[in-house]
Short mmCIF file of C-alpha atoms in Angstrom, two decimals:
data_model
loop_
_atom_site.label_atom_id
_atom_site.label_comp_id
_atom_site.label_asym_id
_atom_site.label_seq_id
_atom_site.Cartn_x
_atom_site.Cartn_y
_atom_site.Cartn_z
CA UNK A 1 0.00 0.00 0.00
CA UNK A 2 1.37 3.51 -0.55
CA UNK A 3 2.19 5.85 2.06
CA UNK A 4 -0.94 7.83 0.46
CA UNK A 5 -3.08 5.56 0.93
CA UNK A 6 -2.05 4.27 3.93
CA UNK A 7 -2.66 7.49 5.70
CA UNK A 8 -6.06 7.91 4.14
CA UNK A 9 -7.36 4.81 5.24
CA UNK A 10 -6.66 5.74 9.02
CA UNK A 11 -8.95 8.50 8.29
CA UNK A 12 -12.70 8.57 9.42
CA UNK A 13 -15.46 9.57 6.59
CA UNK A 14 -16.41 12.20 9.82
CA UNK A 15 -13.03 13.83 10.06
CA UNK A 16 -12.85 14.29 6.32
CA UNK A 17 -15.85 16.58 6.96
CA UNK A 18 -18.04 14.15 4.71
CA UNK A 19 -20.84 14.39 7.52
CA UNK A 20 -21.16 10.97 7.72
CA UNK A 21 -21.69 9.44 11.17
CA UNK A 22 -21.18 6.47 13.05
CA UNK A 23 -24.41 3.65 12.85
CA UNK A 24 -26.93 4.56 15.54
CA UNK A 25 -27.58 2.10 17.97
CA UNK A 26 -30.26 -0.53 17.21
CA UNK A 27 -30.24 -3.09 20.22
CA UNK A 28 -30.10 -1.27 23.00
CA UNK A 29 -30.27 -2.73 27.30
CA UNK A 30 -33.65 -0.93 29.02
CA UNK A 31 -33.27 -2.35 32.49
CA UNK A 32 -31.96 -5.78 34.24
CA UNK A 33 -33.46 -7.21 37.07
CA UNK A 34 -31.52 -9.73 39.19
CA UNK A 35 -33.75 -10.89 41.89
CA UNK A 36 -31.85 -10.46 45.32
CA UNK A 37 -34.78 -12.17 46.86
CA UNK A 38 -37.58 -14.38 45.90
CA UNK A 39 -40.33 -12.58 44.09
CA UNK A 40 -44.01 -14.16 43.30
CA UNK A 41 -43.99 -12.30 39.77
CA UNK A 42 -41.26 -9.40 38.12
CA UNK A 43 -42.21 -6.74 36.07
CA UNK A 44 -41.41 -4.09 33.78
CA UNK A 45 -43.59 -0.64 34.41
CA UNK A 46 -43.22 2.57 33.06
CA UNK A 47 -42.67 1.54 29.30
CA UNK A 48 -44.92 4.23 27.24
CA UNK A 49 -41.60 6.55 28.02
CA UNK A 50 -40.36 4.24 25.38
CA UNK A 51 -42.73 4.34 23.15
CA UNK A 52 -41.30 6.80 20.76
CA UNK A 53 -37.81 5.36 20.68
CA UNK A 54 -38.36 1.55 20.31
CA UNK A 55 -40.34 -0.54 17.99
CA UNK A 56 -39.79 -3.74 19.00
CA UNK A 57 -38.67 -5.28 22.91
CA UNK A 58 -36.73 -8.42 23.24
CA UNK A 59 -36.55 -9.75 26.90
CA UNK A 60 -34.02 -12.46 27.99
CA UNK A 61 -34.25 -14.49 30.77
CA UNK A 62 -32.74 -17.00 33.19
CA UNK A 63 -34.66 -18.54 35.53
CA UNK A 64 -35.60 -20.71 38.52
CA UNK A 65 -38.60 -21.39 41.15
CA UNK A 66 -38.75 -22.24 44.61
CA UNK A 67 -41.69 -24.59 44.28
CA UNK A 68 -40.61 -27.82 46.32
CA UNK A 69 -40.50 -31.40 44.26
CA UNK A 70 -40.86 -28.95 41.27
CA UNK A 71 -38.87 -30.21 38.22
CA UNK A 72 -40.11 -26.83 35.87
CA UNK A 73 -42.47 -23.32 35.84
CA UNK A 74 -43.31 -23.03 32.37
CA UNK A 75 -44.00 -19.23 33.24
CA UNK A 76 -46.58 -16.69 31.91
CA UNK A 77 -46.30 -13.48 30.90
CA UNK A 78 -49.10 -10.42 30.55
CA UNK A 79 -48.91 -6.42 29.59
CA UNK A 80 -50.66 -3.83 30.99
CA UNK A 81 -51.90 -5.70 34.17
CA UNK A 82 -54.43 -7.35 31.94
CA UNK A 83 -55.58 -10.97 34.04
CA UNK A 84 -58.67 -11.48 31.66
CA UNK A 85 -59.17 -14.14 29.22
CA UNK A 86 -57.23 -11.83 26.09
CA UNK A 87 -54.70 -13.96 25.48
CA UNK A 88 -53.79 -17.11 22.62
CA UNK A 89 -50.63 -18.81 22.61
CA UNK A 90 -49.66 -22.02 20.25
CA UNK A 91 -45.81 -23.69 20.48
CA UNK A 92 -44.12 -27.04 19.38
CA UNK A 93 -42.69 -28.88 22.16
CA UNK A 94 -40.05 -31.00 22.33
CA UNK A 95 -39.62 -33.31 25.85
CA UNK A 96 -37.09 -35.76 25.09
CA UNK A 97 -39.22 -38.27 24.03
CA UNK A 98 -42.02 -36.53 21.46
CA UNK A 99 -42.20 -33.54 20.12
CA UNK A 100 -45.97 -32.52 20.41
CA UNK A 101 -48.56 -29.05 19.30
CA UNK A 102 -49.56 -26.90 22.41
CA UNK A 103 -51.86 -24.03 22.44
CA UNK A 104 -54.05 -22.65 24.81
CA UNK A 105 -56.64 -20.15 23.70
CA UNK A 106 -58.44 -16.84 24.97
CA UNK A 107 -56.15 -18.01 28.62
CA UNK A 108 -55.50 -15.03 31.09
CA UNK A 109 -51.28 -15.11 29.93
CA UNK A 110 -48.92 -16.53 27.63
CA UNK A 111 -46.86 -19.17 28.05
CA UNK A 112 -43.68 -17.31 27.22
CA UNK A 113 -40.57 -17.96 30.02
CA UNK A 114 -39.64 -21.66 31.15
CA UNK A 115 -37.80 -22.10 35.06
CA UNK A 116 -36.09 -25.17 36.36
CA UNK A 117 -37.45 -26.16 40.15
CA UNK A 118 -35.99 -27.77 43.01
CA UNK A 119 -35.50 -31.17 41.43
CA UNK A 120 -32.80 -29.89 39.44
CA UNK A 121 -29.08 -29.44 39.87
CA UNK A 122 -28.25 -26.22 42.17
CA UNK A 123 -27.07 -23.13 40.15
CA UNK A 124 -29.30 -24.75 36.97
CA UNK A 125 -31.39 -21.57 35.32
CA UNK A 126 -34.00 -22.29 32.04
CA UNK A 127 -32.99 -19.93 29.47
CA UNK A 128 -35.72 -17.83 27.63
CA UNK A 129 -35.58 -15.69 24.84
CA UNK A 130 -38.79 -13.76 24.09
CA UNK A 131 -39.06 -11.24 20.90
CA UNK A 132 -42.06 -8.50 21.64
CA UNK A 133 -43.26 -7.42 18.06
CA UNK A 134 -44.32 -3.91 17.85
CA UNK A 135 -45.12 -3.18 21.07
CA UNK A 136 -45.89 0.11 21.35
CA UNK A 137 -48.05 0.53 17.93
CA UNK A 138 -51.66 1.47 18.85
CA UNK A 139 -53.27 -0.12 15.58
CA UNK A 140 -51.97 -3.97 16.15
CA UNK A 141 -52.57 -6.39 19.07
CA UNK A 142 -49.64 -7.49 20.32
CA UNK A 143 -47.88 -10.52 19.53
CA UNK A 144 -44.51 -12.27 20.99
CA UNK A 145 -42.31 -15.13 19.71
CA UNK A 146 -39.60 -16.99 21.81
CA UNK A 147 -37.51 -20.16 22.26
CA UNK A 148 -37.52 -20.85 26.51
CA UNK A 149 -36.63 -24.72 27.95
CA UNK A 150 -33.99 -26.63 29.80
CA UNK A 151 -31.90 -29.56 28.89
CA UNK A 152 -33.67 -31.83 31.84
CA UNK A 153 -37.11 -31.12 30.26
CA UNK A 154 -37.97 -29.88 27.28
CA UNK A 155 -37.35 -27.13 24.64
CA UNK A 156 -40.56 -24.81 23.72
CA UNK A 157 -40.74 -22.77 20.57
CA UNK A 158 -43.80 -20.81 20.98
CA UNK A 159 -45.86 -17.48 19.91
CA UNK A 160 -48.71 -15.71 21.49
CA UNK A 161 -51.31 -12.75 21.23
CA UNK A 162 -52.53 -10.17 23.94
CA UNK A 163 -55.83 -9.02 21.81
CA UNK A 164 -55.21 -5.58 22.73
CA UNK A 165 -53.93 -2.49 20.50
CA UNK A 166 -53.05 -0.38 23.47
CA UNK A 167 -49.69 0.63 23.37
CA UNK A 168 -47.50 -1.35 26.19
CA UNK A 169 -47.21 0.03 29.70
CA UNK A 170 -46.06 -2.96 31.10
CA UNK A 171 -44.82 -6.29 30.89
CA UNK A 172 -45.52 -8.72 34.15
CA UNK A 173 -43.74 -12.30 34.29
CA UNK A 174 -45.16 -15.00 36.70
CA UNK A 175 -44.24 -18.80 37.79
CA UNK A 176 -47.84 -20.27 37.72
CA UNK A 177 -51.15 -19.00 37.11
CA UNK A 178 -53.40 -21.56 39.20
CA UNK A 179 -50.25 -21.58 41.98
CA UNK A 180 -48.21 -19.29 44.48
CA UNK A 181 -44.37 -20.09 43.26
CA UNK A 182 -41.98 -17.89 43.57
CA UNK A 183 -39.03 -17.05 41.26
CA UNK A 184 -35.18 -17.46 43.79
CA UNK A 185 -32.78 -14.89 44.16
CA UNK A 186 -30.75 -14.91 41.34
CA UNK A 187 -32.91 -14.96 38.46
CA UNK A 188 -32.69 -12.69 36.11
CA UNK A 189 -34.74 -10.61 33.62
CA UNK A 190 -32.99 -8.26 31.07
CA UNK A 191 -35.24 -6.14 28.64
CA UNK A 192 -33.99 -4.44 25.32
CA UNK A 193 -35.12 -2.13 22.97
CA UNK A 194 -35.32 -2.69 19.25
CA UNK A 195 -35.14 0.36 16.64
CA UNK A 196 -36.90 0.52 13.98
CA UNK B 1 -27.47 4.97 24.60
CA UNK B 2 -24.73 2.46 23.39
CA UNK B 3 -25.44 -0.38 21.13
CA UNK B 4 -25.94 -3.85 23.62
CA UNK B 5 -25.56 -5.79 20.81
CA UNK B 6 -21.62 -5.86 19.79
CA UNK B 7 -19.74 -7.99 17.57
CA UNK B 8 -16.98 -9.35 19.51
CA UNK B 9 -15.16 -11.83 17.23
CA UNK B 10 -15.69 -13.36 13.33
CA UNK B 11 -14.22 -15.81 11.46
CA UNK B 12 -14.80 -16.39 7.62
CA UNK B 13 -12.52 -19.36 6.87
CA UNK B 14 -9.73 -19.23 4.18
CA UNK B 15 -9.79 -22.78 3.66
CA UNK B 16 -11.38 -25.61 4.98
CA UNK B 17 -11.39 -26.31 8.56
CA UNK B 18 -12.00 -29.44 11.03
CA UNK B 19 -12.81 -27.05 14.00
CA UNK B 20 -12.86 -23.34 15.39
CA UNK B 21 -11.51 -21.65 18.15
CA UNK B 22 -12.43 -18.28 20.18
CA UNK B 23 -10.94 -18.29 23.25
CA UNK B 24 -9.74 -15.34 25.49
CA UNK B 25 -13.55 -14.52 25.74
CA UNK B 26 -13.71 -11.13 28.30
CA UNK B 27 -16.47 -11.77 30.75
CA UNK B 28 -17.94 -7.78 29.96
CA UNK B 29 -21.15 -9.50 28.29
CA UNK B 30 -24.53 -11.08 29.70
CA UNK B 31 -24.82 -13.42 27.27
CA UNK B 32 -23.13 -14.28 24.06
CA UNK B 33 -24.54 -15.08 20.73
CA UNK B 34 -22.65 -17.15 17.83
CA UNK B 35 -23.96 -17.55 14.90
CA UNK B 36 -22.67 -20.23 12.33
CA UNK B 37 -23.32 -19.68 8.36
CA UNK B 38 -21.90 -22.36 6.31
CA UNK B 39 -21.72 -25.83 4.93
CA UNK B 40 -19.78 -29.24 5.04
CA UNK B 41 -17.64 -30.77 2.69
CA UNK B 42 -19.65 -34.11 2.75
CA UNK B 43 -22.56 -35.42 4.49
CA UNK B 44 -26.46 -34.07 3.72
CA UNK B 45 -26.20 -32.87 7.45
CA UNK B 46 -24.43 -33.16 11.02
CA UNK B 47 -24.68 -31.75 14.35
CA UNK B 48 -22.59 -28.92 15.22
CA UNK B 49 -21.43 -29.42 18.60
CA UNK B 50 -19.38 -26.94 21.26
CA UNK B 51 -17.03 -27.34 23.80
CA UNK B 52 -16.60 -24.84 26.58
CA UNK B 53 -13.09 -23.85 28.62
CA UNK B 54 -11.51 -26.94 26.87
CA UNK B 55 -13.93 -29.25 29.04
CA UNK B 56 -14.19 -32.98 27.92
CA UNK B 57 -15.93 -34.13 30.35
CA UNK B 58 -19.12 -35.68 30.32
CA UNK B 59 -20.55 -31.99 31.81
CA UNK B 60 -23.18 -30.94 28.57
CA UNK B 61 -26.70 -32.35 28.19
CA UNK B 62 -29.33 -31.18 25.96
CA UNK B 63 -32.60 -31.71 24.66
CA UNK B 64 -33.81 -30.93 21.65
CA UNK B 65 -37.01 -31.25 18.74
CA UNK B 66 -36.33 -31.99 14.68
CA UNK B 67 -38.58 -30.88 12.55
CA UNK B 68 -37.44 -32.90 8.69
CA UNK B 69 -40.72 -32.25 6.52
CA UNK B 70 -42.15 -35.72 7.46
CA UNK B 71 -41.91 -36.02 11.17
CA UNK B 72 -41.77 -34.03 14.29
CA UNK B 73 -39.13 -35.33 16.49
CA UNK B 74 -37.39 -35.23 20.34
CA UNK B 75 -34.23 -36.43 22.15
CA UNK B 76 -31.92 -35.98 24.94
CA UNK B 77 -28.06 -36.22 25.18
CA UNK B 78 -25.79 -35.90 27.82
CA UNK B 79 -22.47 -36.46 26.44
CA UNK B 80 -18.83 -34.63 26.19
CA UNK B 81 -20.17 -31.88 23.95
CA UNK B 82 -23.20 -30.19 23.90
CA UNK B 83 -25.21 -30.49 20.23
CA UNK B 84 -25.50 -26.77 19.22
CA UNK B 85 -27.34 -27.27 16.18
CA UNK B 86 -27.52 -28.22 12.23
CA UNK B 87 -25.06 -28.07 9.48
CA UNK B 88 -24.59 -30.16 6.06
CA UNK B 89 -23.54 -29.62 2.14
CA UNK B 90 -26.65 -26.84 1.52
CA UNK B 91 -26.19 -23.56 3.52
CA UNK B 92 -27.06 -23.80 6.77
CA UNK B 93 -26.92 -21.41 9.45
CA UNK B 94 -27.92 -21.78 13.72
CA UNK B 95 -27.78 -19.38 16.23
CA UNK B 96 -27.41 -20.06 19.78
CA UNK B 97 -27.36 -17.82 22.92
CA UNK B 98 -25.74 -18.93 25.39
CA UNK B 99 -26.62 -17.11 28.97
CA UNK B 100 -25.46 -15.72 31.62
CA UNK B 101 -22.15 -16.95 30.60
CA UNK B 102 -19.79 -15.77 33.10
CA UNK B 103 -22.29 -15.64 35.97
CA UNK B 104 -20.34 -17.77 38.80
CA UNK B 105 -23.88 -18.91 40.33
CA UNK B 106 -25.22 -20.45 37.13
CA UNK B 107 -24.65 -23.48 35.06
CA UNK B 108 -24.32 -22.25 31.63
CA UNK B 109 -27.48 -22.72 29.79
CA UNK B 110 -28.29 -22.31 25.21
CA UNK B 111 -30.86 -22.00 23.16
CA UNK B 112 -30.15 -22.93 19.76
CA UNK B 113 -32.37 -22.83 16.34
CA UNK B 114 -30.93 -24.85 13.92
CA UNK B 115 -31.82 -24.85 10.09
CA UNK B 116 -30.16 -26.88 7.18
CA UNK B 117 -33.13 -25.76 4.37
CA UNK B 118 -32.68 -29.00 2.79
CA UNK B 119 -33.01 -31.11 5.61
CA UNK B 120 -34.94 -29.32 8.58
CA UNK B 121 -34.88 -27.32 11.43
CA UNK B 122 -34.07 -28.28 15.42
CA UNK B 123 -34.28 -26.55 18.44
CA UNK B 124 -32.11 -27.37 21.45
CA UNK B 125 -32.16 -26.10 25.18
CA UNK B 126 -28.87 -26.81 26.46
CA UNK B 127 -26.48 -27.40 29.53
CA UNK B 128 -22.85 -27.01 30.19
CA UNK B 129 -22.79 -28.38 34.31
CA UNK B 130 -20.13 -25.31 35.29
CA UNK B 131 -20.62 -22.16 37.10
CA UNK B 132 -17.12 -21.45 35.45
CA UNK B 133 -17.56 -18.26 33.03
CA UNK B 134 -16.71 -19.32 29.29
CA UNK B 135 -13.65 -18.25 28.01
CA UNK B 136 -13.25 -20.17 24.74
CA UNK B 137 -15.39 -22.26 23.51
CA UNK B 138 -14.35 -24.97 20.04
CA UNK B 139 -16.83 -25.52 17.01
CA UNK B 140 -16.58 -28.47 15.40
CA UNK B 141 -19.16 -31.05 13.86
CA UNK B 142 -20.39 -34.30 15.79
CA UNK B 143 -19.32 -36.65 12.72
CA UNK B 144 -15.87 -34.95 12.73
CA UNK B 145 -16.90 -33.24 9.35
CA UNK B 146 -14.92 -30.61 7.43
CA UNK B 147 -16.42 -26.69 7.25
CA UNK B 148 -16.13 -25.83 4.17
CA UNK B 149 -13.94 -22.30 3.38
CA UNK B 150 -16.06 -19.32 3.44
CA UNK B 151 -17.98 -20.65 6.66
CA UNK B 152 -18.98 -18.03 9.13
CA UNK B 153 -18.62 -17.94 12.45
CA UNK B 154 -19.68 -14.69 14.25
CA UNK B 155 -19.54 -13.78 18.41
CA UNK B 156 -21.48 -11.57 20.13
CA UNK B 157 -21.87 -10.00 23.33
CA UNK B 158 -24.96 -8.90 24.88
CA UNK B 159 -24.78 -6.46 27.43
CA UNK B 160 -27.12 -6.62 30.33
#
């Protein structure tokens, strides 16, 4: 390479006055939650602040429950407080053995973030990934996708629908809808927000 | 507010390859995301499989459903490597997260998807039985198969 041309390409497109600037951000961290305590549900408030900035949320999870002689949680998630019947969810499972359809439909939460229990090894978190698709656009209900399991269990691809087009406020996680478990210290809830 | 998403490492290979290394992995991330793009030199299709910190013990376990265009399918494996998805002579490409992956109180836990277009798609929820944080972690395929050169192999770090 010539001396030229080696000093030009050390130059940034911004310091040759070209007005060209560095990518923006797309995938950015909103908040992470790392339970110091046990908690009966976690949640996300306040989101309409993001409303203007965000398109889409992605939450990532790793999780456990206290429930004793529990093997698994497959945990439920619901926005805006909502506890009525609004929501649908459908997934392929996979246990091990079979891999099998699952849907539940006009439920009070989706099926959305596995947690190991008890039973399992100590220091042994499920691992959810959950993709919230416009979640702030007032003309669309609201629909998620995800992957969420454990290697003890099962594996759950899965999406679901809050029939709602309010914009999100917030985003509430629980253990079990029909029982009081609580998620253990240590669990942990990141959400991000996606540009668009 | 600064990107969470960051490339930490690629790889394209130059020529073929039996397996692929990152290693001296910092710890700044949440999780990590690699994401394989490529294709073997023979076979219609193989697992890809990892190995964390050099570990070849029997420490991974997974479990995981194949979908092949006639059947729906699930298995377990607890082996010496944990099965992080699908590769094979058409393009293929999986993506697994792998989390919390230098938290000291947690096993290390993926979720993979797996596609090979000509052959079908697999998901996998995995294990690696270590609270160690991951500092390098090997690609290779379960059948010992060659990647092919101009394979792939991206790292990210997600900030959290």
């Amino acid at each position: 390479m010539s001396p030229i041309v080696g000093s030009l390409a050390g130059l940034s497109a911004r310091s040759l006055g070209w007005g060209l600037s560095a990518p923006a951000a797309t995938f950015e961290l909103i908040q992470t939650q790392v339970l110091a305590s046990s908690a009966a549900s976690v949640t996300f408030s306040s989101l309409g602040s993001y409303a203007s900035t965000y398109k889409h949320l992605q939450l990532r999870v790793t999780a456990r429950v206290d429930n004793a002689g529990t093997t698994e949680a497959m945990g439920f998630m619901r926005f805006n407080g909502d506890t009525a019947t609004n929501y649908s969810w459908h997934g392929l499972l996979g246990t091990g053995s079979a891999a099998s359809a699952q849907n539940s439909v006009s439920t009070t939460g989706m099926w959305a973030v596995n947690a190991t229990g008890p039973t399992q090894a100590t220091g042994y978190f499920s691992g959810s990934v959950v993709d919230i698709l416009d979640a702030f656009n007032t003309s669309k209900n609201k629909t998620i996708r995800g992957l969420s399991g454990n290697s003890t269990i099962d594996v759950f691809a899965y999406s679901g629908v809050w029939y709602n087009s309010s914009s999100l406020s917030s985003i509430t996680l629980i253990p079990q809808i029909t029982a009081s478990w609580n998620y253990i210290a240590g669990s942990r809830f990141s959400l991000y927000g996606v540009r668009g | 507010m600064a990107n969470s998403h960051v490339l930490i490492s690629s790889q394209t290979l130059g020529s073929t390859a039996t397996s692929v290394t990152f290693s001296s992995i910092s710890g700044a991330y949440r999780d990590l995301r690699l994401v394989i793009t490529g294709t073997t030199t023979t076979s219609t299709v193989d697992a890809i499989i990892l190995q964390f910190n050099g570990d070849t013990g029997s420490n991974y376990s997974v479990v995981y459903a194949t979908g092949d265009g006639t059947s729906a399918t699930s298995a377990t494996q607890a082996t010496t490597y944990l099965s992080s998805g699908v590769i094979g002579t058409s393009q293929s490409v999986s993506t697994i997260d792998i989390m919390d992956y230098a938290q000291a109180d947690k096993h290390k836990t993926t979720l993979v998807r797996g596609n090979t277009p000509a052959w079908g798609t697999r998901m996998i929820a995995g294990r690696w039985a270590s609270t160690a944080a991951i500092t390098s972690i090997v690609v290779k395929t379960e059948a010992a198969l060659t990647f092919s050169a101009g394979d792939s192999f991206y790292l990210y770090g997600v900030l959290g």
